């Protein structure tokens, strides 16, 4: 869809890129097609590890930190989070020195609301509507107040735009933290650690000798570095479903995601369960929280010799798997 809108704008002459200089693309996901851009001039910024790996594999110059200067133009792929989209527009404006910025997104992700705001903040050069979305391009934007800023939650936790549960502690994580077993010991992993709420509570157990926070969102992991100040903690930017430690863990704790974009996808949680089983010692233990309606028990039974229901609340269930089956094969 991005490719269609971008190709049409370029073909019709409504949009043209500067003839020289680097082009910055911010936040493209697996659904985006960048073939309309001159690949040898493009730098791709990705905060998510799988996206970073995917664009690198496709041969793009890919970075994990937002550049702050040196670009002739920038394209922002609008995310679902409005605050993150605004922060990315501000970063694009800074990187181009107030030059050409493009913003592309679907109506379901709030592109119309962003266009309305940009009309008040920038010199709007053009728009193109196609395939239930819009491509917007503008320059000389005055959006410094949109720059990413830390949010301080209760108990002093810090979050940033676009991270999961940026506006408050996730209810499922709170349930797991309140009921977390006291006998957690040894090497532990927080799988999909986010900004570090569960890790903070894991490290209250004195028997924990080491804790790896494994998280795909680098911005969330950077928040975790601020929220978890403990020498036992190590911060790992990786795809939680693919990561394998050099040494197995005694315990894995997780509040796995179950959304891909707007769509619910229980397969994500199942992938976390399978990954946890592959990371554990033969007698290892996995503890997770999930929404009541999500069907994870069968996958736990496939992956672990013993499955326990640890209770929970009307909205959330706490489950445990012990002795991963893969270690006995």
PDB file of N, CA and C in Angstrom, residues 192-295:
ATOM      1  N   UNK A 192      10.378 -11.297  26.783  1.00  0.00           N
ATOM      2  CA  UNK A 192       9.514 -10.187  26.391  1.00  0.00           C
ATOM      3  C   UNK A 192       9.402  -9.208  27.539  1.00  0.00           C
ATOM      4  N   UNK A 193      10.553  -8.725  27.996  1.00  0.00           N
ATOM      5  CA  UNK A 193      10.643  -7.990  29.262  1.00  0.00           C
ATOM      6  C   UNK A 193      10.019  -6.606  29.234  1.00  0.00           C
ATOM      7  N   UNK A 194       9.768  -6.051  28.040  1.00  0.00           N
ATOM      8  CA  UNK A 194       9.191  -4.709  27.988  1.00  0.00           C
ATOM      9  C   UNK A 194      10.064  -3.693  28.690  1.00  0.00           C
ATOM     10  N   UNK A 195       9.425  -2.802  29.440  1.00  0.00           N
ATOM     11  CA  UNK A 195      10.201  -1.763  30.129  1.00  0.00           C
ATOM     12  C   UNK A 195      10.620  -2.159  31.545  1.00  0.00           C
ATOM     13  N   UNK A 196      10.481  -3.445  31.876  1.00  0.00           N
ATOM     14  CA  UNK A 196      11.144  -3.956  33.064  1.00  0.00           C
ATOM     15  C   UNK A 196      10.321  -4.131  34.312  1.00  0.00           C
ATOM     16  N   UNK A 197       8.987  -4.037  34.226  1.00  0.00           N
ATOM     17  CA  UNK A 197       8.165  -4.140  35.426  1.00  0.00           C
ATOM     18  C   UNK A 197       8.303  -5.508  36.093  1.00  0.00           C
ATOM     19  N   UNK A 198       8.134  -6.581  35.329  1.00  0.00           N
ATOM     20  CA  UNK A 198       8.260  -7.915  35.923  1.00  0.00           C
ATOM     21  C   UNK A 198       9.679  -8.182  36.401  1.00  0.00           C
ATOM     22  N   UNK A 199      10.654  -7.708  35.653  1.00  0.00           N
ATOM     23  CA  UNK A 199      12.051  -7.915  36.055  1.00  0.00           C
ATOM     24  C   UNK A 199      12.340  -7.277  37.404  1.00  0.00           C
ATOM     25  N   UNK A 200      11.786  -6.107  37.623  1.00  0.00           N
ATOM     26  CA  UNK A 200      11.939  -5.449  38.929  1.00  0.00           C
ATOM     27  C   UNK A 200      11.465  -6.370  40.041  1.00  0.00           C
ATOM     28  N   UNK A 201      10.327  -7.032  39.834  1.00  0.00           N
ATOM     29  CA  UNK A 201       9.778  -7.907  40.873  1.00  0.00           C
ATOM     30  C   UNK A 201      10.535  -9.230  40.960  1.00  0.00           C
ATOM     31  N   UNK A 202      11.022  -9.727  39.843  1.00  0.00           N
ATOM     32  CA  UNK A 202      11.834 -10.952  39.884  1.00  0.00           C
ATOM     33  C   UNK A 202      13.066 -10.747  40.751  1.00  0.00           C
ATOM     34  N   UNK A 203      13.693  -9.606  40.617  1.00  0.00           N
ATOM     35  CA  UNK A 203      14.938  -9.329  41.329  1.00  0.00           C
ATOM     36  C   UNK A 203      14.738  -9.063  42.821  1.00  0.00           C
ATOM     37  N   UNK A 204      13.485  -9.007  43.266  1.00  0.00           N
ATOM     38  CA  UNK A 204      13.223  -8.936  44.708  1.00  0.00           C
ATOM     39  C   UNK A 204      13.450 -10.293  45.370  1.00  0.00           C
ATOM     40  N   UNK A 205      13.555 -11.363  44.557  1.00  0.00           N
ATOM     41  CA  UNK A 205      13.835 -12.696  45.093  1.00  0.00           C
ATOM     42  C   UNK A 205      15.344 -12.857  45.269  1.00  0.00           C
ATOM     43  N   UNK A 206      15.814 -13.031  46.511  1.00  0.00           N
ATOM     44  CA  UNK A 206      17.264 -13.070  46.753  1.00  0.00           C
ATOM     45  C   UNK A 206      17.952 -14.275  46.138  1.00  0.00           C
ATOM     46  N   UNK A 207      17.198 -15.336  45.849  1.00  0.00           N
ATOM     47  CA  UNK A 207      17.811 -16.522  45.268  1.00  0.00           C
ATOM     48  C   UNK A 207      18.140 -16.394  43.792  1.00  0.00           C
ATOM     49  N   UNK A 208      17.700 -15.321  43.156  1.00  0.00           N
ATOM     50  CA  UNK A 208      18.003 -15.106  41.735  1.00  0.00           C
ATOM     51  C   UNK A 208      19.467 -14.688  41.611  1.00  0.00           C
ATOM     52  N   UNK A 209      20.244 -15.452  40.862  1.00  0.00           N
ATOM     53  CA  UNK A 209      21.668 -15.143  40.708  1.00  0.00           C
ATOM     54  C   UNK A 209      21.956 -14.313  39.461  1.00  0.00           C
ATOM     55  N   UNK A 210      21.096 -14.435  38.451  1.00  0.00           N
ATOM     56  CA  UNK A 210      21.269 -13.667  37.213  1.00  0.00           C
ATOM     57  C   UNK A 210      19.912 -13.566  36.534  1.00  0.00           C
ATOM     58  N   UNK A 211      19.675 -12.425  35.885  1.00  0.00           N
ATOM     59  CA  UNK A 211      18.419 -12.216  35.170  1.00  0.00           C
ATOM     60  C   UNK A 211      18.711 -11.607  33.807  1.00  0.00           C
ATOM     61  N   UNK A 212      18.255 -12.274  32.759  1.00  0.00           N
ATOM     62  CA  UNK A 212      18.343 -11.734  31.407  1.00  0.00           C
ATOM     63  C   UNK A 212      16.998 -11.153  31.012  1.00  0.00           C
ATOM     64  N   UNK A 213      16.994  -9.884  30.637  1.00  0.00           N
ATOM     65  CA  UNK A 213      15.801  -9.234  30.107  1.00  0.00           C
ATOM     66  C   UNK A 213      15.876  -9.319  28.586  1.00  0.00           C
ATOM     67  N   UNK A 214      15.008 -10.116  27.984  1.00  0.00           N
ATOM     68  CA  UNK A 214      15.032 -10.360  26.540  1.00  0.00           C
ATOM     69  C   UNK A 214      13.846  -9.628  25.921  1.00  0.00           C
ATOM     70  N   UNK A 215      14.138  -8.668  25.035  1.00  0.00           N
ATOM     71  CA  UNK A 215      13.083  -7.803  24.505  1.00  0.00           C
ATOM     72  C   UNK A 215      13.411  -7.376  23.083  1.00  0.00           C
ATOM     73  N   UNK A 216      12.390  -7.398  22.208  1.00  0.00           N
ATOM     74  CA  UNK A 216      12.592  -7.042  20.804  1.00  0.00           C
ATOM     75  C   UNK A 216      12.540  -5.547  20.547  1.00  0.00           C
ATOM     76  N   UNK A 217      11.858  -4.789  21.415  1.00  0.00           N
ATOM     77  CA  UNK A 217      11.724  -3.343  21.237  1.00  0.00           C
ATOM     78  C   UNK A 217      12.868  -2.650  21.959  1.00  0.00           C
ATOM     79  N   UNK A 218      13.788  -2.070  21.187  1.00  0.00           N
ATOM     80  CA  UNK A 218      14.984  -1.465  21.781  1.00  0.00           C
ATOM     81  C   UNK A 218      14.636  -0.271  22.657  1.00  0.00           C
ATOM     82  N   UNK A 219      13.589   0.471  22.307  1.00  0.00           N
ATOM     83  CA  UNK A 219      13.186   1.613  23.139  1.00  0.00           C
ATOM     84  C   UNK A 219      12.679   1.127  24.492  1.00  0.00           C
ATOM     85  N   UNK A 220      11.880   0.067  24.488  1.00  0.00           N
ATOM     86  CA  UNK A 220      11.427  -0.513  25.752  1.00  0.00           C
ATOM     87  C   UNK A 220      12.605  -1.015  26.575  1.00  0.00           C
ATOM     88  N   UNK A 221      13.572  -1.633  25.906  1.00  0.00           N
ATOM     89  CA  UNK A 221      14.741  -2.147  26.616  1.00  0.00           C
ATOM     90  C   UNK A 221      15.566  -1.006  27.217  1.00  0.00           C
ATOM     91  N   UNK A 222      15.643   0.112  26.508  1.00  0.00           N
ATOM     92  CA  UNK A 222      16.336   1.276  27.056  1.00  0.00           C
ATOM     93  C   UNK A 222      15.623   1.794  28.304  1.00  0.00           C
ATOM     94  N   UNK A 223      14.285   1.737  28.294  1.00  0.00           N
ATOM     95  CA  UNK A 223      13.536   2.100  29.499  1.00  0.00           C
ATOM     96  C   UNK A 223      13.844   1.124  30.626  1.00  0.00           C
ATOM     97  N   UNK A 224      13.931  -0.153  30.300  1.00  0.00           N
ATOM     98  CA  UNK A 224      14.234  -1.162  31.315  1.00  0.00           C
ATOM     99  C   UNK A 224      15.587  -0.905  31.967  1.00  0.00           C
ATOM    100  N   UNK A 225      16.543  -0.420  31.201  1.00  0.00           N
ATOM    101  CA  UNK A 225      17.857  -0.103  31.778  1.00  0.00           C
ATOM    102  C   UNK A 225      17.735   0.968  32.863  1.00  0.00           C
ATOM    103  N   UNK A 226      16.752   1.864  32.711  1.00  0.00           N
ATOM    104  CA  UNK A 226      16.522   2.902  33.715  1.00  0.00           C
ATOM    105  C   UNK A 226      15.712   2.380  34.887  1.00  0.00           C
ATOM    106  N   UNK A 227      14.821   1.423  34.620  1.00  0.00           N
ATOM    107  CA  UNK A 227      13.907   0.926  35.651  1.00  0.00           C
ATOM    108  C   UNK A 227      14.466  -0.218  36.478  1.00  0.00           C
ATOM    109  N   UNK A 228      15.484  -0.885  35.967  1.00  0.00           N
ATOM    110  CA  UNK A 228      16.071  -2.042  36.656  1.00  0.00           C
ATOM    111  C   UNK A 228      17.541  -1.767  36.905  1.00  0.00           C
ATOM    112  N   UNK A 229      17.851  -1.396  38.114  1.00  0.00           N
ATOM    113  CA  UNK A 229      19.233  -1.065  38.501  1.00  0.00           C
ATOM    114  C   UNK A 229      19.737  -2.157  39.435  1.00  0.00           C
ATOM    115  N   UNK A 230      20.301  -3.186  38.844  1.00  0.00           N
ATOM    116  CA  UNK A 230      20.742  -4.338  39.626  1.00  0.00           C
ATOM    117  C   UNK A 230      21.867  -5.023  38.858  1.00  0.00           C
ATOM    118  N   UNK A 231      22.988  -5.311  39.509  1.00  0.00           N
ATOM    119  CA  UNK A 231      24.112  -5.925  38.794  1.00  0.00           C
ATOM    120  C   UNK A 231      23.817  -7.318  38.269  1.00  0.00           C
ATOM    121  N   UNK A 232      22.758  -7.958  38.748  1.00  0.00           N
ATOM    122  CA  UNK A 232      22.402  -9.291  38.256  1.00  0.00           C
ATOM    123  C   UNK A 232      21.702  -9.237  36.897  1.00  0.00           C
ATOM    124  N   UNK A 233      21.289  -8.052  36.475  1.00  0.00           N
ATOM    125  CA  UNK A 233      20.487  -7.912  35.256  1.00  0.00           C
ATOM    126  C   UNK A 233      21.366  -7.717  34.022  1.00  0.00           C
ATOM    127  N   UNK A 234      21.017  -8.413  32.948  1.00  0.00           N
ATOM    128  CA  UNK A 234      21.618  -8.225  31.632  1.00  0.00           C
ATOM    129  C   UNK A 234      20.491  -7.932  30.640  1.00  0.00           C
ATOM    130  N   UNK A 235      20.759  -7.015  29.703  1.00  0.00           N
ATOM    131  CA  UNK A 235      19.725  -6.532  28.798  1.00  0.00           C
ATOM    132  C   UNK A 235      20.041  -7.012  27.385  1.00  0.00           C
ATOM    133  N   UNK A 236      19.110  -7.786  26.795  1.00  0.00           N
ATOM    134  CA  UNK A 236      19.370  -8.459  25.520  1.00  0.00           C
ATOM    135  C   UNK A 236      18.321  -8.036  24.498  1.00  0.00           C
ATOM    136  N   UNK A 237      18.769  -7.368  23.433  1.00  0.00           N
ATOM    137  CA  UNK A 237      17.891  -6.974  22.331  1.00  0.00           C
ATOM    138  C   UNK A 237      17.832  -8.123  21.341  1.00  0.00           C
ATOM    139  N   UNK A 238      16.683  -8.784  21.285  1.00  0.00           N
ATOM    140  CA  UNK A 238      16.563  -9.953  20.430  1.00  0.00           C
ATOM    141  C   UNK A 238      15.092 -10.305  20.250  1.00  0.00           C
ATOM    142  N   UNK A 239      14.826 -11.176  19.293  1.00  0.00           N
ATOM    143  CA  UNK A 239      13.506 -11.755  19.105  1.00  0.00           C
ATOM    144  C   UNK A 239      13.336 -12.855  20.154  1.00  0.00           C
ATOM    145  N   UNK A 240      12.414 -12.648  21.074  1.00  0.00           N
ATOM    146  CA  UNK A 240      12.257 -13.595  22.185  1.00  0.00           C
ATOM    147  C   UNK A 240      11.908 -14.997  21.704  1.00  0.00           C
ATOM    148  N   UNK A 241      11.263 -15.107  20.562  1.00  0.00           N
ATOM    149  CA  UNK A 241      10.874 -16.431  20.070  1.00  0.00           C
ATOM    150  C   UNK A 241      12.026 -17.176  19.416  1.00  0.00           C
ATOM    151  N   UNK A 242      13.126 -16.481  19.141  1.00  0.00           N
ATOM    152  CA  UNK A 242      14.256 -17.095  18.449  1.00  0.00           C
ATOM    153  C   UNK A 242      15.520 -17.163  19.303  1.00  0.00           C
ATOM    154  N   UNK A 243      15.593 -16.382  20.364  1.00  0.00           N
ATOM    155  CA  UNK A 243      16.824 -16.283  21.159  1.00  0.00           C
ATOM    156  C   UNK A 243      17.132 -17.584  21.894  1.00  0.00           C
ATOM    157  N   UNK A 244      18.397 -17.953  21.889  1.00  0.00           N
ATOM    158  CA  UNK A 244      18.857 -19.108  22.654  1.00  0.00           C
ATOM    159  C   UNK A 244      20.077 -18.690  23.477  1.00  0.00           C
ATOM    160  N   UNK A 245      20.037 -18.889  24.790  1.00  0.00           N
ATOM    161  CA  UNK A 245      21.142 -18.453  25.646  1.00  0.00           C
ATOM    162  C   UNK A 245      22.336 -19.402  25.550  1.00  0.00           C
ATOM    163  N   UNK A 246      23.494 -18.877  25.914  1.00  0.00           N
ATOM    164  CA  UNK A 246      24.692 -19.719  25.954  1.00  0.00           C
ATOM    165  C   UNK A 246      24.572 -20.778  27.048  1.00  0.00           C
ATOM    166  N   UNK A 247      23.913 -20.415  28.151  1.00  0.00           N
ATOM    167  CA  UNK A 247      23.644 -21.359  29.237  1.00  0.00           C
ATOM    168  C   UNK A 247      22.143 -21.412  29.475  1.00  0.00           C
ATOM    169  N   UNK A 248      21.563 -22.567  29.734  1.00  0.00           N
ATOM    170  CA  UNK A 248      20.113 -22.640  29.945  1.00  0.00           C
ATOM    171  C   UNK A 248      19.702 -21.957  31.243  1.00  0.00           C
ATOM    172  N   UNK A 249      18.430 -21.614  31.307  1.00  0.00           N
ATOM    173  CA  UNK A 249      17.886 -20.943  32.485  1.00  0.00           C
ATOM    174  C   UNK A 249      17.224 -21.951  33.416  1.00  0.00           C
ATOM    175  N   UNK A 250      17.209 -21.588  34.693  1.00  0.00           N
ATOM    176  CA  UNK A 250      16.473 -22.380  35.680  1.00  0.00           C
ATOM    177  C   UNK A 250      14.992 -22.020  35.664  1.00  0.00           C
ATOM    178  N   UNK A 251      14.700 -20.746  35.400  1.00  0.00           N
ATOM    179  CA  UNK A 251      13.319 -20.254  35.393  1.00  0.00           C
ATOM    180  C   UNK A 251      13.164 -19.250  34.257  1.00  0.00           C
ATOM    181  N   UNK A 252      12.030 -19.303  33.569  1.00  0.00           N
ATOM    182  CA  UNK A 252      11.653 -18.273  32.594  1.00  0.00           C
ATOM    183  C   UNK A 252      10.294 -17.721  33.011  1.00  0.00           C
ATOM    184  N   UNK A 253      10.196 -16.395  33.075  1.00  0.00           N
ATOM    185  CA  UNK A 253       8.966 -15.694  33.427  1.00  0.00           C
ATOM    186  C   UNK A 253       8.510 -14.920  32.194  1.00  0.00           C
ATOM    187  N   UNK A 254       7.189 -14.862  31.938  1.00  0.00           N
ATOM    188  CA  UNK A 254       6.753 -14.133  30.751  1.00  0.00           C
ATOM    189  C   UNK A 254       5.301 -13.681  30.838  1.00  0.00           C
ATOM    190  N   UNK A 255       5.071 -12.504  30.296  1.00  0.00           N
ATOM    191  CA  UNK A 255       3.739 -12.020  29.942  1.00  0.00           C
ATOM    192  C   UNK A 255       3.764 -11.837  28.432  1.00  0.00           C
ATOM    193  N   UNK A 256       3.529 -12.908  27.669  1.00  0.00           N
ATOM    194  CA  UNK A 256       3.751 -12.843  26.225  1.00  0.00           C
ATOM    195  C   UNK A 256       2.722 -11.979  25.510  1.00  0.00           C
ATOM    196  N   UNK A 257       3.117 -11.344  24.419  1.00  0.00           N
ATOM    197  CA  UNK A 257       2.160 -10.570  23.616  1.00  0.00           C
ATOM    198  C   UNK A 257       1.241 -11.508  22.849  1.00  0.00           C
ATOM    199  N   UNK A 258       0.096 -10.970  22.439  1.00  0.00           N
ATOM    200  CA  UNK A 258      -0.787 -11.793  21.608  1.00  0.00           C
ATOM    201  C   UNK A 258      -1.434 -10.953  20.505  1.00  0.00           C
ATOM    202  N   UNK A 259      -0.759  -9.888  20.087  1.00  0.00           N
ATOM    203  CA  UNK A 259      -1.257  -9.083  18.981  1.00  0.00           C
ATOM    204  C   UNK A 259      -0.190  -8.923  17.908  1.00  0.00           C
ATOM    205  N   UNK A 260      -0.627  -9.015  16.653  1.00  0.00           N
ATOM    206  CA  UNK A 260       0.171  -8.588  15.517  1.00  0.00           C
ATOM    207  C   UNK A 260      -0.585  -7.429  14.889  1.00  0.00           C
ATOM    208  N   UNK A 261      -0.096  -6.194  15.096  1.00  0.00           N
ATOM    209  CA  UNK A 261      -0.877  -5.041  14.693  1.00  0.00           C
ATOM    210  C   UNK A 261      -2.149  -4.986  15.525  1.00  0.00           C
ATOM    211  N   UNK A 262      -3.296  -4.861  14.861  1.00  0.00           N
ATOM    212  CA  UNK A 262      -4.572  -4.801  15.571  1.00  0.00           C
ATOM    213  C   UNK A 262      -5.174  -6.178  15.810  1.00  0.00           C
ATOM    214  N   UNK A 263      -4.675  -7.171  15.106  1.00  0.00           N
ATOM    215  CA  UNK A 263      -5.288  -8.500  15.158  1.00  0.00           C
ATOM    216  C   UNK A 263      -4.706  -9.334  16.294  1.00  0.00           C
ATOM    217  N   UNK A 264      -5.595  -9.997  17.035  1.00  0.00           N
ATOM    218  CA  UNK A 264      -5.135 -10.933  18.044  1.00  0.00           C
ATOM    219  C   UNK A 264      -4.551 -12.180  17.389  1.00  0.00           C
ATOM    220  N   UNK A 265      -3.458 -12.688  17.951  1.00  0.00           N
ATOM    221  CA  UNK A 265      -2.779 -13.841  17.353  1.00  0.00           C
ATOM    222  C   UNK A 265      -2.214 -14.712  18.470  1.00  0.00           C
ATOM    223  N   UNK A 266      -2.984 -15.714  18.926  1.00  0.00           N
ATOM    224  CA  UNK A 266      -2.490 -16.592  20.000  1.00  0.00           C
ATOM    225  C   UNK A 266      -1.205 -17.317  19.639  1.00  0.00           C
ATOM    226  N   UNK A 267      -0.878 -17.421  18.360  1.00  0.00           N
ATOM    227  CA  UNK A 267       0.345 -18.117  17.961  1.00  0.00           C
ATOM    228  C   UNK A 267       1.578 -17.424  18.528  1.00  0.00           C
ATOM    229  N   UNK A 268       1.505 -16.126  18.770  1.00  0.00           N
ATOM    230  CA  UNK A 268       2.637 -15.428  19.386  1.00  0.00           C
ATOM    231  C   UNK A 268       2.917 -15.991  20.772  1.00  0.00           C
ATOM    232  N   UNK A 269       1.860 -16.143  21.570  1.00  0.00           N
ATOM    233  CA  UNK A 269       2.040 -16.712  22.899  1.00  0.00           C
ATOM    234  C   UNK A 269       2.545 -18.141  22.835  1.00  0.00           C
ATOM    235  N   UNK A 270       2.041 -18.920  21.882  1.00  0.00           N
ATOM    236  CA  UNK A 270       2.519 -20.294  21.716  1.00  0.00           C
ATOM    237  C   UNK A 270       4.006 -20.307  21.360  1.00  0.00           C
ATOM    238  N   UNK A 271       4.435 -19.361  20.527  1.00  0.00           N
ATOM    239  CA  UNK A 271       5.851 -19.272  20.163  1.00  0.00           C
ATOM    240  C   UNK A 271       6.699 -18.950  21.386  1.00  0.00           C
ATOM    241  N   UNK A 272       6.190 -18.125  22.284  1.00  0.00           N
ATOM    242  CA  UNK A 272       6.905 -17.817  23.528  1.00  0.00           C
ATOM    243  C   UNK A 272       7.027 -19.074  24.391  1.00  0.00           C
ATOM    244  N   UNK A 273       5.960 -19.855  24.457  1.00  0.00           N
ATOM    245  CA  UNK A 273       5.995 -21.087  25.253  1.00  0.00           C
ATOM    246  C   UNK A 273       7.053 -22.041  24.709  1.00  0.00           C
ATOM    247  N   UNK A 274       7.054 -22.224  23.388  1.00  0.00           N
ATOM    248  CA  UNK A 274       8.040 -23.119  22.779  1.00  0.00           C
ATOM    249  C   UNK A 274       9.458 -22.602  22.985  1.00  0.00           C
ATOM    250  N   UNK A 275       9.636 -21.286  22.883  1.00  0.00           N
ATOM    251  CA  UNK A 275      10.964 -20.708  23.091  1.00  0.00           C
ATOM    252  C   UNK A 275      11.420 -20.908  24.529  1.00  0.00           C
ATOM    253  N   UNK A 276      10.508 -20.707  25.477  1.00  0.00           N
ATOM    254  CA  UNK A 276      10.857 -20.890  26.889  1.00  0.00           C
ATOM    255  C   UNK A 276      11.304 -22.322  27.150  1.00  0.00           C
ATOM    256  N   UNK A 277      10.588 -23.288  26.597  1.00  0.00           N
ATOM    257  CA  UNK A 277      10.958 -24.692  26.789  1.00  0.00           C
ATOM    258  C   UNK A 277      12.354 -24.972  26.251  1.00  0.00           C
ATOM    259  N   UNK A 278      12.704 -24.333  25.148  1.00  0.00           N
ATOM    260  CA  UNK A 278      14.025 -24.554  24.541  1.00  0.00           C
ATOM    261  C   UNK A 278      15.142 -23.886  25.318  1.00  0.00           C
ATOM    262  N   UNK A 279      14.809 -22.952  26.201  1.00  0.00           N
ATOM    263  CA  UNK A 279      15.823 -22.196  26.941  1.00  0.00           C
ATOM    264  C   UNK A 279      16.125 -22.782  28.319  1.00  0.00           C
ATOM    265  N   UNK A 280      15.300 -23.722  28.790  1.00  0.00           N
ATOM    266  CA  UNK A 280      15.371 -24.152  30.183  1.00  0.00           C
ATOM    267  C   UNK A 280      16.257 -25.381  30.387  1.00  0.00           C
ATOM    268  N   UNK A 281      16.713 -25.533  31.617  1.00  0.00           N
ATOM    269  CA  UNK A 281      17.408 -26.748  32.036  1.00  0.00           C
ATOM    270  C   UNK A 281      16.413 -27.913  32.057  1.00  0.00           C
ATOM    271  N   UNK A 282      16.889 -29.150  32.150  1.00  0.00           N
ATOM    272  CA  UNK A 282      15.965 -30.297  32.173  1.00  0.00           C
ATOM    273  C   UNK A 282      14.918 -30.240  33.283  1.00  0.00           C
ATOM    274  N   UNK A 283      15.251 -29.599  34.395  1.00  0.00           N
ATOM    275  CA  UNK A 283      14.279 -29.476  35.490  1.00  0.00           C
ATOM    276  C   UNK A 283      13.707 -28.064  35.576  1.00  0.00           C
ATOM    277  N   UNK A 284      13.873 -27.281  34.510  1.00  0.00           N
ATOM    278  CA  UNK A 284      13.500 -25.878  34.534  1.00  0.00           C
ATOM    279  C   UNK A 284      12.001 -25.631  34.634  1.00  0.00           C
ATOM    280  N   UNK A 285      11.672 -24.383  34.942  1.00  0.00           N
ATOM    281  CA  UNK A 285      10.285 -23.999  35.212  1.00  0.00           C
ATOM    282  C   UNK A 285       9.934 -22.749  34.417  1.00  0.00           C
ATOM    283  N   UNK A 286       8.751 -22.748  33.830  1.00  0.00           N
ATOM    284  CA  UNK A 286       8.222 -21.610  33.087  1.00  0.00           C
ATOM    285  C   UNK A 286       6.958 -21.124  33.776  1.00  0.00           C
ATOM    286  N   UNK A 287       6.867 -19.814  34.015  1.00  0.00           N
ATOM    287  CA  UNK A 287       5.682 -19.217  34.627  1.00  0.00           C
ATOM    288  C   UNK A 287       5.204 -18.084  33.732  1.00  0.00           C
ATOM    289  N   UNK A 288       3.907 -18.098  33.392  1.00  0.00           N
ATOM    290  CA  UNK A 288       3.372 -17.091  32.487  1.00  0.00           C
ATOM    291  C   UNK A 288       2.005 -16.599  32.956  1.00  0.00           C
ATOM    292  N   UNK A 289       1.628 -15.414  32.465  1.00  0.00           N
ATOM    293  CA  UNK A 289       0.284 -14.879  32.661  1.00  0.00           C
ATOM    294  C   UNK A 289      -0.336 -14.693  31.283  1.00  0.00           C
ATOM    295  N   UNK A 290      -1.650 -14.885  31.198  1.00  0.00           N
ATOM    296  CA  UNK A 290      -2.341 -14.717  29.925  1.00  0.00           C
ATOM    297  C   UNK A 290      -3.800 -14.367  30.171  1.00  0.00           C
ATOM    298  N   UNK A 291      -4.419 -13.717  29.208  1.00  0.00           N
ATOM    299  CA  UNK A 291      -5.854 -13.487  29.275  1.00  0.00           C
ATOM    300  C   UNK A 291      -6.580 -14.828  29.340  1.00  0.00           C
ATOM    301  N   UNK A 292      -7.660 -14.870  30.083  1.00  0.00           N
ATOM    302  CA  UNK A 292      -8.392 -16.120  30.324  1.00  0.00           C
ATOM    303  C   UNK A 292      -8.783 -16.836  29.031  1.00  0.00           C
ATOM    304  N   UNK A 293      -9.112 -16.071  27.984  1.00  0.00           N
ATOM    305  CA  UNK A 293      -9.666 -16.709  26.788  1.00  0.00           C
ATOM    306  C   UNK A 293      -8.609 -17.301  25.868  1.00  0.00           C
ATOM    307  N   UNK A 294      -7.334 -17.054  26.133  1.00  0.00           N
ATOM    308  CA  UNK A 294      -6.298 -17.502  25.200  1.00  0.00           C
ATOM    309  C   UNK A 294      -5.978 -18.988  25.409  1.00  0.00           C
ATOM    310  N   UNK A 295      -5.921 -19.771  24.337  1.00  0.00           N
ATOM    311  CA  UNK A 295      -5.793 -21.236  24.431  1.00  0.00           C
ATOM    312  C   UNK A 295      -4.345 -21.707  24.463  1.00  0.00           C
TER     313      UNK A 295
END
